[in-house]
GROMACS .gro file of C-alpha atoms in nm:
model
  191
    1MET     CA    1  -0.023   0.008   0.012
    2ILE     CA    2   0.273   0.199   0.080
    3VAL     CA    3   0.421   0.160  -0.291
    4LEU     CA    4   0.106   0.227  -0.422
    5LEU     CA    5   0.089   0.587  -0.239
    6THR     CA    6   0.439   0.658  -0.350
    7ALA     CA    7   0.351   0.553  -0.722
    8CYS     CA    8   0.021   0.807  -0.718
    9SER     CA    9   0.263   1.079  -0.540
   10GLY     CA   10   0.531   1.014  -0.805
   11SER     CA   11   0.248   1.067  -1.082
   12LYS     CA   12   0.091   1.394  -0.977
   13GLU     CA   13   0.439   1.521  -0.945
   14GLU     CA   14   0.507   1.444  -1.315
   15GLN     CA   15   0.191   1.580  -1.454
   16GLN     CA   16   0.228   1.886  -1.248
   17ASP     CA   17   0.581   1.905  -1.381
   18ALA     CA   18   0.454   1.807  -1.725
   19GLU     CA   19   0.181   2.072  -1.732
   20ASN     CA   20   0.415   2.350  -1.590
   21SER     CA   21   0.659   2.320  -1.895
   22SER     CA   22   0.386   2.283  -2.124
   23ASP     CA   23   0.211   2.584  -2.018
   24PRO     CA   24   0.488   2.848  -2.053
   25ALA     CA   25   0.566   2.726  -2.418
   26GLU     CA   26   0.189   2.721  -2.547
   27SER     CA   27   0.166   3.088  -2.404
   28THR     CA   28   0.454   3.205  -2.553
   29GLY     CA   29   0.356   3.053  -2.883
   30ASN     CA   30  -0.025   3.215  -2.836
   31GLN     CA   31   0.160   3.593  -2.790
   32ALA     CA   32   0.380   3.526  -3.085
   33ALA     CA   33   0.064   3.444  -3.288
   34ASN     CA   34  -0.133   3.715  -3.159
   35ALA     CA   35   0.147   3.958  -3.184
   36SER     CA   36   0.182   3.897  -3.537
   37GLY     CA   37  -0.190   3.837  -3.615
   38GLU     CA   38  -0.267   4.169  -3.447
   39PRO     CA   39  -0.118   4.445  -3.684
   40GLU     CA   40  -0.316   4.272  -3.946
   41ALA     CA   41  -0.636   4.260  -3.791
   42GLU     CA   42  -0.637   4.645  -3.660
   43GLU     CA   43  -0.772   4.943  -3.910
   44PRO     CA   44  -0.578   5.241  -3.920
   45GLU     CA   45  -0.736   5.521  -3.703
   46PRO     CA   46  -0.931   5.762  -3.928
   47SER     CA   47  -0.772   6.084  -3.964
   48PRO     CA   48  -0.896   6.400  -3.763
   49LEU     CA   49  -1.217   6.552  -3.874
   50THR     CA   50  -1.212   6.915  -3.821
   51VAL     CA   51  -1.534   7.039  -3.823
   52THR     CA   52  -1.734   7.344  -4.046
   53MET     CA   53  -2.028   7.479  -3.993
   54GLU     CA   54  -2.221   7.742  -4.131
   55THR     CA   55  -2.589   7.847  -4.083
   56THR     CA   56  -2.880   8.042  -4.232
   57ILE     CA   57  -3.144   8.180  -4.018
   58GLY     CA   58  -3.465   8.290  -4.247
   59LEU     CA   59  -3.717   8.498  -4.088
   60ARG     CA   60  -4.079   8.423  -4.206
   61THR     CA   61  -4.372   8.681  -4.186
   62ASP     CA   62  -4.502   8.490  -3.915
   63ARG     CA   63  -4.208   8.621  -3.692
   64ARG     CA   64  -4.067   8.271  -3.638
   65VAL     CA   65  -3.755   8.171  -3.752
   66THR     CA   66  -3.608   7.863  -4.009
   67VAL     CA   67  -3.254   7.710  -3.947
   68SER     CA   68  -3.071   7.540  -4.229
   69GLY     CA   69  -2.667   7.435  -4.218
   70GLU     CA   70  -2.408   7.282  -4.405
   71THR     CA   71  -2.145   7.085  -4.253
   72ASN     CA   72  -1.892   6.786  -4.307
   73LEU     CA   73  -2.038   6.573  -4.018
   74PRO     CA   74  -2.113   6.214  -4.149
   75ASP     CA   75  -2.449   6.204  -4.271
   76ASP     CA   76  -2.674   6.048  -4.037
   77THR     CA   77  -2.506   6.247  -3.738
   78GLN     CA   78  -2.791   6.350  -3.476
   79VAL     CA   79  -2.806   6.734  -3.412
   80ASN     CA   80  -3.035   6.949  -3.177
   81VAL     CA   81  -3.101   7.316  -3.282
   82MET     CA   82  -3.193   7.583  -3.076
   83VAL     CA   83  -3.293   7.907  -3.058
   84GLU     CA   84  -3.270   8.099  -2.736
   85ARG     CA   85  -3.432   8.457  -2.620
   86GLU     CA   86  -3.127   8.575  -2.392
   87GLN     CA   87  -3.360   8.800  -2.220
   88SER     CA   88  -3.583   8.529  -2.076
   89GLY     CA   89  -3.417   8.229  -2.132
   90VAL     CA   90  -3.719   8.105  -2.346
   91ARG     CA   91  -3.606   7.850  -2.592
   92TRP     CA   92  -3.729   7.642  -2.888
   93ARG     CA   93  -3.537   7.314  -3.003
   94GLU     CA   94  -3.571   7.067  -3.253
   95ARG     CA   95  -3.362   6.761  -3.364
   96THR     CA   96  -3.273   6.667  -3.665
   97GLN     CA   97  -2.993   6.447  -3.893
   98VAL     CA   98  -2.744   6.579  -4.156
   99GLU     CA   99  -2.838   6.442  -4.489
  100ASP     CA  100  -2.588   6.538  -4.784
  101GLY     CA  101  -2.375   6.744  -4.556
  102ARG     CA  102  -2.715   6.985  -4.463
  103PHE     CA  103  -2.976   7.007  -4.195
  104HIS     CA  104  -3.297   7.231  -4.203
  105VAL     CA  105  -3.509   7.279  -3.881
  106GLY     CA  106  -3.808   7.521  -3.845
  107PRO     CA  107  -4.025   7.706  -3.790
  108LEU     CA  108  -3.928   7.764  -3.446
  109GLY     CA  109  -4.069   8.001  -3.209
  110PRO     CA  110  -4.401   8.081  -3.033
  111GLY     CA  111  -4.719   8.090  -3.238
  112SER     CA  112  -4.747   8.456  -3.201
  113GLY     CA  113  -4.371   8.521  -3.340
  114LEU     CA  114  -4.093   8.591  -3.169
  115PRO     CA  115  -4.029   8.930  -2.996
  116ASP     CA  116  -3.760   9.190  -3.079
  117GLY     CA  117  -3.439   9.082  -2.904
  118VAL     CA  118  -3.141   8.924  -2.891
  119TYR     CA  119  -3.127   8.541  -2.937
  120ARG     CA  120  -2.851   8.287  -2.953
  121LEU     CA  121  -2.882   8.011  -3.191
  122SER     CA  122  -2.695   7.683  -3.139
  123VAL     CA  123  -2.589   7.361  -3.308
  124ALA     CA  124  -2.508   7.034  -3.096
  125SER     CA  125  -2.417   6.744  -3.206
  126MET     CA  126  -2.546   6.426  -2.976
  127GLU     CA  127  -2.287   6.214  -2.785
  128ALA     CA  128  -2.138   5.940  -2.975
  129SER     CA  129  -2.286   5.678  -2.785
  130VAL     CA  130  -2.652   5.748  -2.908
  131GLN     CA  131  -2.491   5.787  -3.313
  132SER     CA  132  -2.547   5.523  -3.553
  133SER     CA  133  -2.252   5.286  -3.568
  134GLN     CA  134  -2.168   5.451  -3.906
  135VAL     CA  135  -2.129   5.766  -3.757
  136ARG     CA  136  -1.954   5.626  -3.431
  137GLN     CA  137  -1.680   5.499  -3.669
  138ARG     CA  138  -1.607   5.782  -3.832
  139ILE     CA  139  -1.607   6.075  -3.519
  140GLY     CA  140  -1.504   5.787  -3.251
  141PRO     CA  141  -1.668   5.580  -3.027
  142GLU     CA  142  -1.617   5.890  -2.766
  143GLY     CA  143  -1.622   6.160  -3.042
  144GLU     CA  144  -1.224   6.150  -3.009
  145TYR     CA  145  -1.161   6.217  -3.377
  146LEU     CA  146  -1.360   6.521  -3.400
  147ALA     CA  147  -1.149   6.852  -3.416
  148GLY     CA  148  -1.187   7.202  -3.449
  149GLU     CA  149  -1.340   7.544  -3.271
  150TRP     CA  150  -1.635   7.411  -3.220
  151VAL     CA  151  -1.541   7.089  -3.058
  152THR     CA  152  -1.577   7.063  -2.679
  153GLN     CA  153  -1.614   6.813  -2.394
  154SER     CA  154  -1.978   6.691  -2.332
  155ARG     CA  155  -2.151   6.805  -2.037
  156HIS     CA  156  -2.209   6.452  -1.930
  157GLY     CA  157  -1.854   6.329  -1.988
  158LEU     CA  158  -1.938   6.114  -2.243
  159GLY     CA  159  -1.659   6.229  -2.479
  160GLN     CA  160  -1.651   6.491  -2.736
  161VAL     CA  161  -1.932   6.681  -2.929
  162VAL     CA  162  -1.984   6.957  -3.125
  163GLU     CA  163  -2.123   7.303  -3.019
  164TYR     CA  164  -2.183   7.554  -3.232
  165SER     CA  165  -2.330   7.910  -3.161
  166ARG     CA  166  -2.394   8.266  -3.237
  167ARG     CA  167  -2.602   8.562  -3.169
  168ILE     CA  168  -2.882   8.744  -3.349
  169VAL     CA  169  -3.089   9.032  -3.313
  170ILE     CA  170  -3.439   9.010  -3.398
  171GLY     CA  171  -3.631   9.303  -3.464
  172SER     CA  172  -3.765   9.560  -3.714
  173GLU     CA  173  -3.522   9.849  -3.608
  174SER     CA  174  -3.103   9.774  -3.620
  175ARG     CA  175  -2.975   9.818  -3.296
  176ARG     CA  176  -2.624   9.948  -3.254
  177THR     CA  177  -2.379   9.692  -3.088
  178ARG     CA  178  -2.036   9.615  -3.076
  179ASP     CA  179  -2.108   9.236  -3.031
  180ASP     CA  180  -2.049   9.035  -3.311
  181VAL     CA  181  -2.429   8.924  -3.374
  182ASP     CA  182  -2.634   8.925  -3.696
  183VAL     CA  183  -2.943   9.166  -3.743
  184LEU     CA  184  -3.268   9.017  -3.893
  185THR     CA  185  -3.565   9.221  -3.954
  186TYR     CA  186  -3.917   9.115  -4.000
  187PRO     CA  187  -4.028   9.130  -4.372
  188SER     CA  188  -4.294   9.449  -4.438
  189ASP     CA  189  -4.638   9.310  -4.443
  190ALA     CA  190  -4.752   9.311  -4.806
  191SER     CA  191  -5.143   9.422  -4.772
   0.00000   0.00000   0.00000
């Protein structure tokens, strides 16, 4: 019986020695295969996308506005377009998406029309996590491929987003201002 236990004990040690000696060889072989296979499987990172944005605001006869824009953001990029009255903080917003490098929203404003005053027009892209896979592929999983003056960190810590804005003055009289604003006047009534 003692011989049997010794034989069993020896056989376990031999198995452990065999396992230990084969593991490093296998893991080294796997590491070498992975190291040589990874560069072939990886795609090159896309180049940075320096965001361009131009907007046009149209003032309708009902005293509401439409906003059109051109951008180089990828098609299907979801954006929020907002017009906010600076004096009161009242805002009107609409979500849309980029198609063929363009977007359009409106009319924005109350049914009674926008009162004279200073407004801020903002166009903000949604975080990459809610964009389509096609858009995420171009801008990065956290928007890291976005670049340019309109790119900033998301307020919620979800990567980079686009935040474009400009000020506009709406009213029948041009106001004297030193600010960099666009002045829009209401079309005259053709009665």
